[in-house]
Short mmCIF file of C-alpha atoms in Angstrom, two decimals:
data_model
loop_
_atom_site.label_atom_id
_atom_site.label_comp_id
_atom_site.label_asym_id
_atom_site.label_seq_id
_atom_site.Cartn_x
_atom_site.Cartn_y
_atom_site.Cartn_z
CA UNK A 77 100.97 297.67 70.94
CA UNK A 78 103.52 300.22 69.74
CA UNK A 79 102.51 303.71 70.84
CA UNK A 80 103.57 307.12 69.57
CA UNK A 81 104.65 308.00 73.10
CA UNK A 82 106.84 304.88 73.29
CA UNK A 83 108.47 305.65 69.94
CA UNK A 84 109.27 309.21 71.02
CA UNK A 85 110.67 308.02 74.35
CA UNK A 86 112.75 305.34 72.61
CA UNK A 87 114.20 307.87 70.15
CA UNK A 88 115.04 310.44 72.84
CA UNK A 89 116.64 307.92 75.19
CA UNK A 90 118.64 306.30 72.38
CA UNK A 91 119.95 309.60 71.01
CA UNK A 92 120.88 311.19 74.33
CA UNK A 93 122.30 308.03 75.92
CA UNK A 94 124.28 307.44 72.74
CA UNK A 95 126.21 310.64 73.34
CA UNK A 96 127.15 309.64 76.89
CA UNK A 97 130.07 307.46 75.82
CA UNK A 98 131.68 310.29 73.85
CA UNK A 99 130.86 312.98 76.42
CA UNK A 100 132.06 310.81 79.31
CA UNK A 101 135.33 310.05 77.57
CA UNK A 102 135.84 313.77 76.85
CA UNK A 103 134.76 314.90 80.33
CA UNK A 104 137.10 312.49 82.10
CA UNK A 105 139.97 314.70 80.92
CA UNK A 106 138.66 317.40 83.29
CA UNK A 107 136.87 315.56 86.12
CA UNK A 108 137.67 312.65 88.42
CA UNK A 109 135.25 309.91 87.30
CA UNK A 110 133.01 309.49 90.33
CA UNK A 111 132.89 313.22 91.01
CA UNK A 112 131.92 313.77 87.36
CA UNK A 113 128.98 311.39 87.83
CA UNK A 114 128.01 312.96 91.18
CA UNK A 115 128.00 316.49 89.73
CA UNK A 116 125.98 315.18 86.81
CA UNK A 117 123.35 313.89 89.21
CA UNK A 118 123.36 317.16 91.21
CA UNK A 119 122.48 319.18 88.12
CA UNK A 120 120.02 316.61 86.75
CA UNK A 121 118.25 316.40 90.12
CA UNK A 122 117.87 320.17 90.34
CA UNK A 123 116.46 320.34 86.80
CA UNK A 124 114.06 317.43 87.23
CA UNK A 125 112.85 318.40 90.72
CA UNK A 126 112.09 321.89 89.43
CA UNK A 127 110.25 320.42 86.46
CA UNK A 128 107.99 318.11 88.49
CA UNK A 129 107.30 320.84 91.07
CA UNK A 130 105.95 323.06 88.28
CA UNK A 131 104.07 320.41 86.31
CA UNK A 132 102.75 317.88 88.86
CA UNK A 133 99.88 318.20 91.29
CA UNK A 134 100.97 318.20 94.92
CA UNK A 135 99.05 315.02 95.76
CA UNK A 136 100.95 313.16 93.03
CA UNK A 137 104.41 314.16 94.25
CA UNK A 138 104.77 312.08 97.41
CA UNK A 139 105.45 308.33 97.58
CA UNK A 140 102.55 306.63 99.36
CA UNK A 141 103.22 302.90 99.05
CA UNK A 142 106.05 300.45 99.64
CA UNK A 143 106.15 299.95 95.88
CA UNK A 144 106.83 303.67 95.42
CA UNK A 145 109.75 303.56 97.86
CA UNK A 146 111.11 300.33 96.35
CA UNK A 147 110.89 301.84 92.85
CA UNK A 148 112.73 304.99 93.95
CA UNK A 149 115.52 302.96 95.56
CA UNK A 150 115.85 300.60 92.57
CA UNK A 151 116.08 303.62 90.28
CA UNK A 152 118.42 305.70 92.41
CA UNK A 153 120.79 303.00 93.64
CA UNK A 154 120.93 300.51 90.75
CA UNK A 155 119.47 301.82 87.49
CA UNK A 156 121.08 305.28 87.74
CA UNK A 157 123.63 305.55 90.56
CA UNK A 158 125.71 302.39 90.51
CA UNK A 159 125.25 301.81 86.76
CA UNK A 160 126.68 305.22 85.85
CA UNK A 161 129.33 305.22 88.54
CA UNK A 162 130.74 301.94 87.26
CA UNK A 163 130.44 303.03 83.62
CA UNK A 164 132.40 306.27 84.12
CA UNK A 165 135.08 304.55 86.20
CA UNK A 166 135.46 301.78 83.63
CA UNK A 167 135.63 304.21 80.72
CA UNK A 168 138.99 305.44 82.01
CA UNK A 169 140.48 302.15 80.85
CA UNK A 170 138.58 301.26 77.68
CA UNK A 171 137.71 303.03 74.45
CA UNK A 172 134.27 304.51 73.86
CA UNK A 173 133.56 301.78 71.30
CA UNK A 174 134.48 298.91 73.62
CA UNK A 175 132.67 300.57 76.53
CA UNK A 176 129.52 301.00 74.47
CA UNK A 177 129.34 297.38 73.33
CA UNK A 178 129.99 296.04 76.83
CA UNK A 179 127.28 298.27 78.27
CA UNK A 180 124.96 297.19 75.46
CA UNK A 181 124.95 293.72 77.03
CA UNK A 182 122.23 295.08 79.33
CA UNK A 183 119.49 293.68 77.01
CA UNK A 184 121.08 290.24 77.48
CA UNK A 185 121.01 290.49 81.29
CA UNK A 186 117.48 291.90 81.43
CA UNK A 187 115.46 288.88 80.16
CA UNK A 188 117.53 286.54 82.32
CA UNK A 189 116.72 288.58 85.43
CA UNK A 190 113.10 289.16 84.35
CA UNK A 191 112.55 285.41 84.05
CA UNK A 192 113.24 285.05 87.78
CA UNK A 193 111.83 288.32 89.12
CA UNK A 194 108.85 289.18 86.90
CA UNK A 195 105.76 287.10 86.23
CA UNK A 196 104.63 288.96 83.10
CA UNK A 197 107.85 289.23 81.08
CA UNK A 198 109.62 286.30 79.46
CA UNK A 199 111.69 286.30 76.31
CA UNK A 200 110.37 283.94 73.65
CA UNK A 201 112.62 281.99 71.28
CA UNK A 202 111.96 284.46 68.48
CA UNK A 203 112.60 287.35 70.84
CA UNK A 204 115.88 285.76 71.93
CA UNK A 205 116.96 285.46 68.29
CA UNK A 206 116.11 289.13 67.74
CA UNK A 207 118.17 290.20 70.78
CA UNK A 208 121.19 288.15 69.68
CA UNK A 209 120.97 289.46 66.10
CA UNK A 210 120.89 292.99 67.48
CA UNK A 211 123.99 292.29 69.58
CA UNK A 212 125.86 291.08 66.47
CA UNK A 213 124.86 294.34 64.76
CA UNK A 214 126.22 296.38 67.67
CA UNK A 215 129.55 294.53 67.41
CA UNK A 216 129.73 295.35 63.68
CA UNK A 217 128.86 299.01 64.26
CA UNK A 218 131.62 299.65 66.77
CA UNK A 219 134.07 297.41 64.89
CA UNK A 220 135.06 295.41 67.93
CA UNK A 221 137.95 293.01 67.48
CA UNK A 222 137.26 289.98 69.73
CA UNK A 223 140.93 289.90 70.71
CA UNK A 224 140.80 293.54 71.81
CA UNK A 225 137.48 293.02 73.58
CA UNK A 226 138.71 290.07 75.61
CA UNK A 227 142.32 291.06 76.10
CA UNK A 228 143.90 293.96 77.99
CA UNK A 229 142.11 296.31 80.39
CA UNK A 230 140.27 293.38 81.95
CA UNK A 231 139.47 295.28 85.15
CA UNK A 232 138.05 298.27 83.26
CA UNK A 233 135.89 296.02 81.10
CA UNK A 234 134.64 294.11 84.13
CA UNK A 235 133.68 297.39 85.81
CA UNK A 236 131.68 298.52 82.74
CA UNK A 237 130.03 295.08 82.60
CA UNK A 238 129.04 295.52 86.25
CA UNK A 239 127.40 298.81 85.29
CA UNK A 240 125.39 297.06 82.57
CA UNK A 241 124.25 294.38 85.03
CA UNK A 242 123.26 297.05 87.56
CA UNK A 243 121.20 298.92 84.95
CA UNK A 244 119.43 295.70 83.97
CA UNK A 245 118.69 294.67 87.56
CA UNK A 246 117.43 298.16 88.40
CA UNK A 247 115.06 298.16 85.43
CA UNK A 248 113.62 294.78 86.37
CA UNK A 249 113.18 295.73 90.05
CA UNK A 250 111.40 298.96 89.07
CA UNK A 251 108.86 296.89 87.16
CA UNK A 252 108.58 294.44 90.07
CA UNK A 253 107.93 297.28 92.55
CA UNK A 254 104.85 298.37 90.55
CA UNK A 255 104.60 301.72 92.33
CA UNK A 256 101.94 304.36 91.87
CA UNK A 257 104.24 307.31 91.12
CA UNK A 258 104.70 308.48 87.54
CA UNK A 259 108.08 307.60 86.04
CA UNK A 260 109.10 311.28 86.01
CA UNK A 261 108.29 311.84 89.70
CA UNK A 262 109.96 308.55 90.64
CA UNK A 263 113.12 309.60 88.80
CA UNK A 264 113.06 313.06 90.40
CA UNK A 265 113.08 311.40 93.83
CA UNK A 266 115.73 308.89 92.75
CA UNK A 267 118.33 311.34 91.42
CA UNK A 268 119.15 312.87 94.85
CA UNK A 269 119.59 309.31 96.13
CA UNK A 270 122.01 308.65 93.26
CA UNK A 271 123.86 311.92 93.90
CA UNK A 272 124.33 311.25 97.63
CA UNK A 273 125.49 307.70 96.98
CA UNK A 274 128.03 308.62 94.30
CA UNK A 275 129.31 311.65 96.27
CA UNK A 276 130.00 309.19 99.10
CA UNK A 277 131.81 306.87 96.69
CA UNK A 278 133.80 309.83 95.37
CA UNK A 279 134.89 310.92 98.86
CA UNK A 280 135.80 307.32 99.69
CA UNK A 281 137.98 307.20 96.57
CA UNK A 282 139.81 310.36 97.67
CA UNK A 283 138.51 312.56 94.85
CA UNK A 284 138.33 316.34 95.32
CA UNK A 285 136.86 319.39 93.60
CA UNK A 286 140.38 320.82 93.45
CA UNK A 287 141.16 318.18 90.81
CA UNK A 288 138.51 319.55 88.43
CA UNK A 289 139.71 321.65 85.49
CA UNK A 290 136.87 324.10 84.83
CA UNK A 291 137.32 324.76 81.13
CA UNK A 292 134.58 325.58 78.58
CA UNK A 293 134.82 322.02 77.26
CA UNK A 294 134.32 320.70 80.80
CA UNK A 295 131.15 322.78 81.21
CA UNK A 296 129.79 321.58 77.85
CA UNK A 297 130.42 317.94 78.80
CA UNK A 298 128.81 318.40 82.22
CA UNK A 299 125.72 320.16 80.81
CA UNK A 300 125.25 317.47 78.18
CA UNK A 301 125.49 314.50 80.55
CA UNK A 302 123.40 316.28 83.21
CA UNK A 303 120.55 317.88 81.27
CA UNK A 304 120.23 316.07 77.94
CA UNK A 305 121.69 312.64 78.75
CA UNK A 306 120.50 313.11 82.33
CA UNK A 307 117.14 314.69 83.14
CA UNK A 308 115.62 314.48 79.63
CA UNK A 309 116.95 311.00 78.83
CA UNK A 310 115.84 309.63 82.21
CA UNK A 311 112.30 310.95 81.72
CA UNK A 312 112.23 309.21 78.34
CA UNK A 313 113.86 305.93 79.40
CA UNK A 314 111.90 305.34 82.59
CA UNK A 315 108.68 306.39 80.88
CA UNK A 316 109.47 303.81 78.20
CA UNK A 317 110.15 301.25 80.92
CA UNK A 318 106.68 301.80 82.38
CA UNK A 319 105.06 301.65 78.95
CA UNK A 320 106.67 298.60 77.35
CA UNK A 321 108.50 296.68 80.06
CA UNK A 322 112.06 296.06 81.14
CA UNK A 323 113.07 293.80 78.23
CA UNK A 324 112.01 296.12 75.42
CA UNK A 325 113.15 299.30 77.18
CA UNK A 326 116.65 297.83 77.56
CA UNK A 327 116.93 297.68 73.74
CA UNK A 328 117.73 301.40 73.93
CA UNK A 329 121.26 300.26 74.71
CA UNK A 330 121.48 298.55 71.31
CA UNK A 331 120.75 301.79 69.49
CA UNK A 332 123.03 303.96 71.64
CA UNK A 333 126.28 302.67 70.06
CA UNK A 334 124.84 303.49 66.63
CA UNK A 335 124.14 307.05 67.75
CA UNK A 336 127.60 307.31 69.31
CA UNK A 337 129.19 306.16 66.05
CA UNK A 338 127.20 308.61 63.94
CA UNK A 339 127.98 311.39 66.42
CA UNK A 340 131.69 310.64 66.18
CA UNK A 341 131.45 310.78 62.39
CA UNK A 342 129.48 314.05 62.33
CA UNK A 343 131.25 315.91 65.15
CA UNK A 344 134.71 314.38 65.33
CA UNK A 345 135.34 313.34 61.73
CA UNK A 346 135.61 309.66 62.59
CA UNK A 347 135.27 307.33 59.61
CA UNK A 348 132.35 304.94 59.13
CA UNK A 349 133.38 301.63 57.57
CA UNK A 350 131.37 299.23 55.45
CA UNK A 351 131.11 296.91 58.45
CA UNK A 352 129.52 299.77 60.39
CA UNK A 353 126.88 300.26 57.70
CA UNK A 354 126.29 296.50 57.67
CA UNK A 355 125.92 296.63 61.46
CA UNK A 356 123.15 299.22 61.15
CA UNK A 357 121.29 296.81 58.88
CA UNK A 358 121.79 293.86 61.22
CA UNK A 359 120.48 295.83 64.20
CA UNK A 360 117.44 296.82 62.15
CA UNK A 361 116.92 293.13 61.29
CA UNK A 362 117.02 292.28 64.99
CA UNK A 363 114.30 294.84 65.72
CA UNK A 364 112.23 293.49 62.82
CA UNK A 365 112.43 290.01 64.34
CA UNK A 366 111.39 291.36 67.73
CA UNK A 367 108.54 293.40 66.26
CA UNK A 368 107.25 290.63 63.99
CA UNK A 369 105.89 288.62 66.92
CA UNK A 370 103.65 291.44 68.11
CA UNK A 371 102.51 292.29 64.59
CA UNK A 372 101.73 288.63 63.88
CA UNK A 373 99.66 288.40 67.05
CA UNK A 374 97.68 291.51 66.09
CA UNK A 375 96.94 290.61 62.47
CA UNK A 376 93.47 289.15 63.20
CA UNK A 377 92.50 292.29 65.13
CA UNK A 378 93.86 294.56 62.38
CA UNK A 379 92.02 292.58 59.70
CA UNK A 380 88.78 292.84 61.67
CA UNK A 381 89.20 296.59 62.13
CA UNK A 382 89.96 297.14 58.47
CA UNK A 383 86.94 295.11 57.42
CA UNK A 384 84.67 297.26 59.59
CA UNK A 385 86.37 300.54 58.70
CA UNK A 386 87.62 301.18 62.26
CA UNK A 387 90.95 303.02 62.67
CA UNK A 388 94.04 300.97 63.49
CA UNK A 389 95.50 301.28 66.97
CA UNK A 390 98.93 299.87 66.20
CA UNK A 391 100.20 303.42 66.56
CA UNK A 392 98.31 305.24 69.26
CA UNK A 393 98.92 307.55 72.16
CA UNK A 394 98.97 305.91 75.52
CA UNK A 395 100.70 305.28 78.79
CA UNK A 396 100.75 302.30 81.10
CA UNK A 397 97.67 300.86 79.40
CA UNK A 398 99.78 300.35 76.30
CA UNK A 399 101.58 297.30 77.69
CA UNK A 400 103.06 295.43 74.75
CA UNK A 401 104.76 292.10 74.71
CA UNK A 402 107.11 292.46 71.77
CA UNK A 403 109.45 289.45 71.81
CA UNK A 404 107.98 288.23 75.09
CA UNK A 405 105.49 285.63 76.25
CA UNK A 406 103.27 286.69 79.14
CA UNK A 407 102.39 284.00 81.63
#
């Protein structure tokens, strides 16, 4: 079922992740790429660790099972660390628009990986159509020319694609780990892992703090990617992942390019073409296709509840008990 909590998490993750492509492109003028990511994780880790220390009972803070440890490593190494490191490195060589559509291929990788690694998530034919329709909408929104997408900057595009694959694999492995920690606590443990890993990558690449230009714009970019597109967005995204599964959570990356486009229009004066507006509609159609399967499956229950006067639970508050299967067939 679709829950109010899931809708809020989806909106927050989509909005804040959508700004990453613009903020990353702007911040790379002041920071070496890997160091930018590492500093982002330093700040996000401090914010999130402080938050969970104040809001979580002590007995719920420590990992106690192998699944907890596996979930922390999948989050820190793959879903956050490597995915963002590759994205920021690749964005040096591609535009924000091209970077966003390549990274939005994550929802294509996710069901393929889930089919092999998860027993309870499998994309149905209708779900597959919805995902592909959404991808077409993303292409229209960012106005990608196939010749530009496939030609030039091949290495940069391959690096961004590697980031998308890492994010997808991390999301699937988190679900497979099935740990007992809350998504927020798991992410708080994972961010220091991400920071240490990317700091090591930065040192290996010969980057240095002396190369950073500490301007007001640099601080704004760092705060945005660390706090809003970092700590807050990670709480929302990984909470969504626990609630609705890897396949549906990955659809955040279809909405992010839309947010990035609207942000560029509102903040940078970038034009929105008719094809962009059409793309918004196509993406919406893709989500309608994905959502129709769940709604169709729940019609008998809804009819029964309406006939007896019971309230509908299509929109309800909930957590992990609100496992939906939108666009998926459970085994």
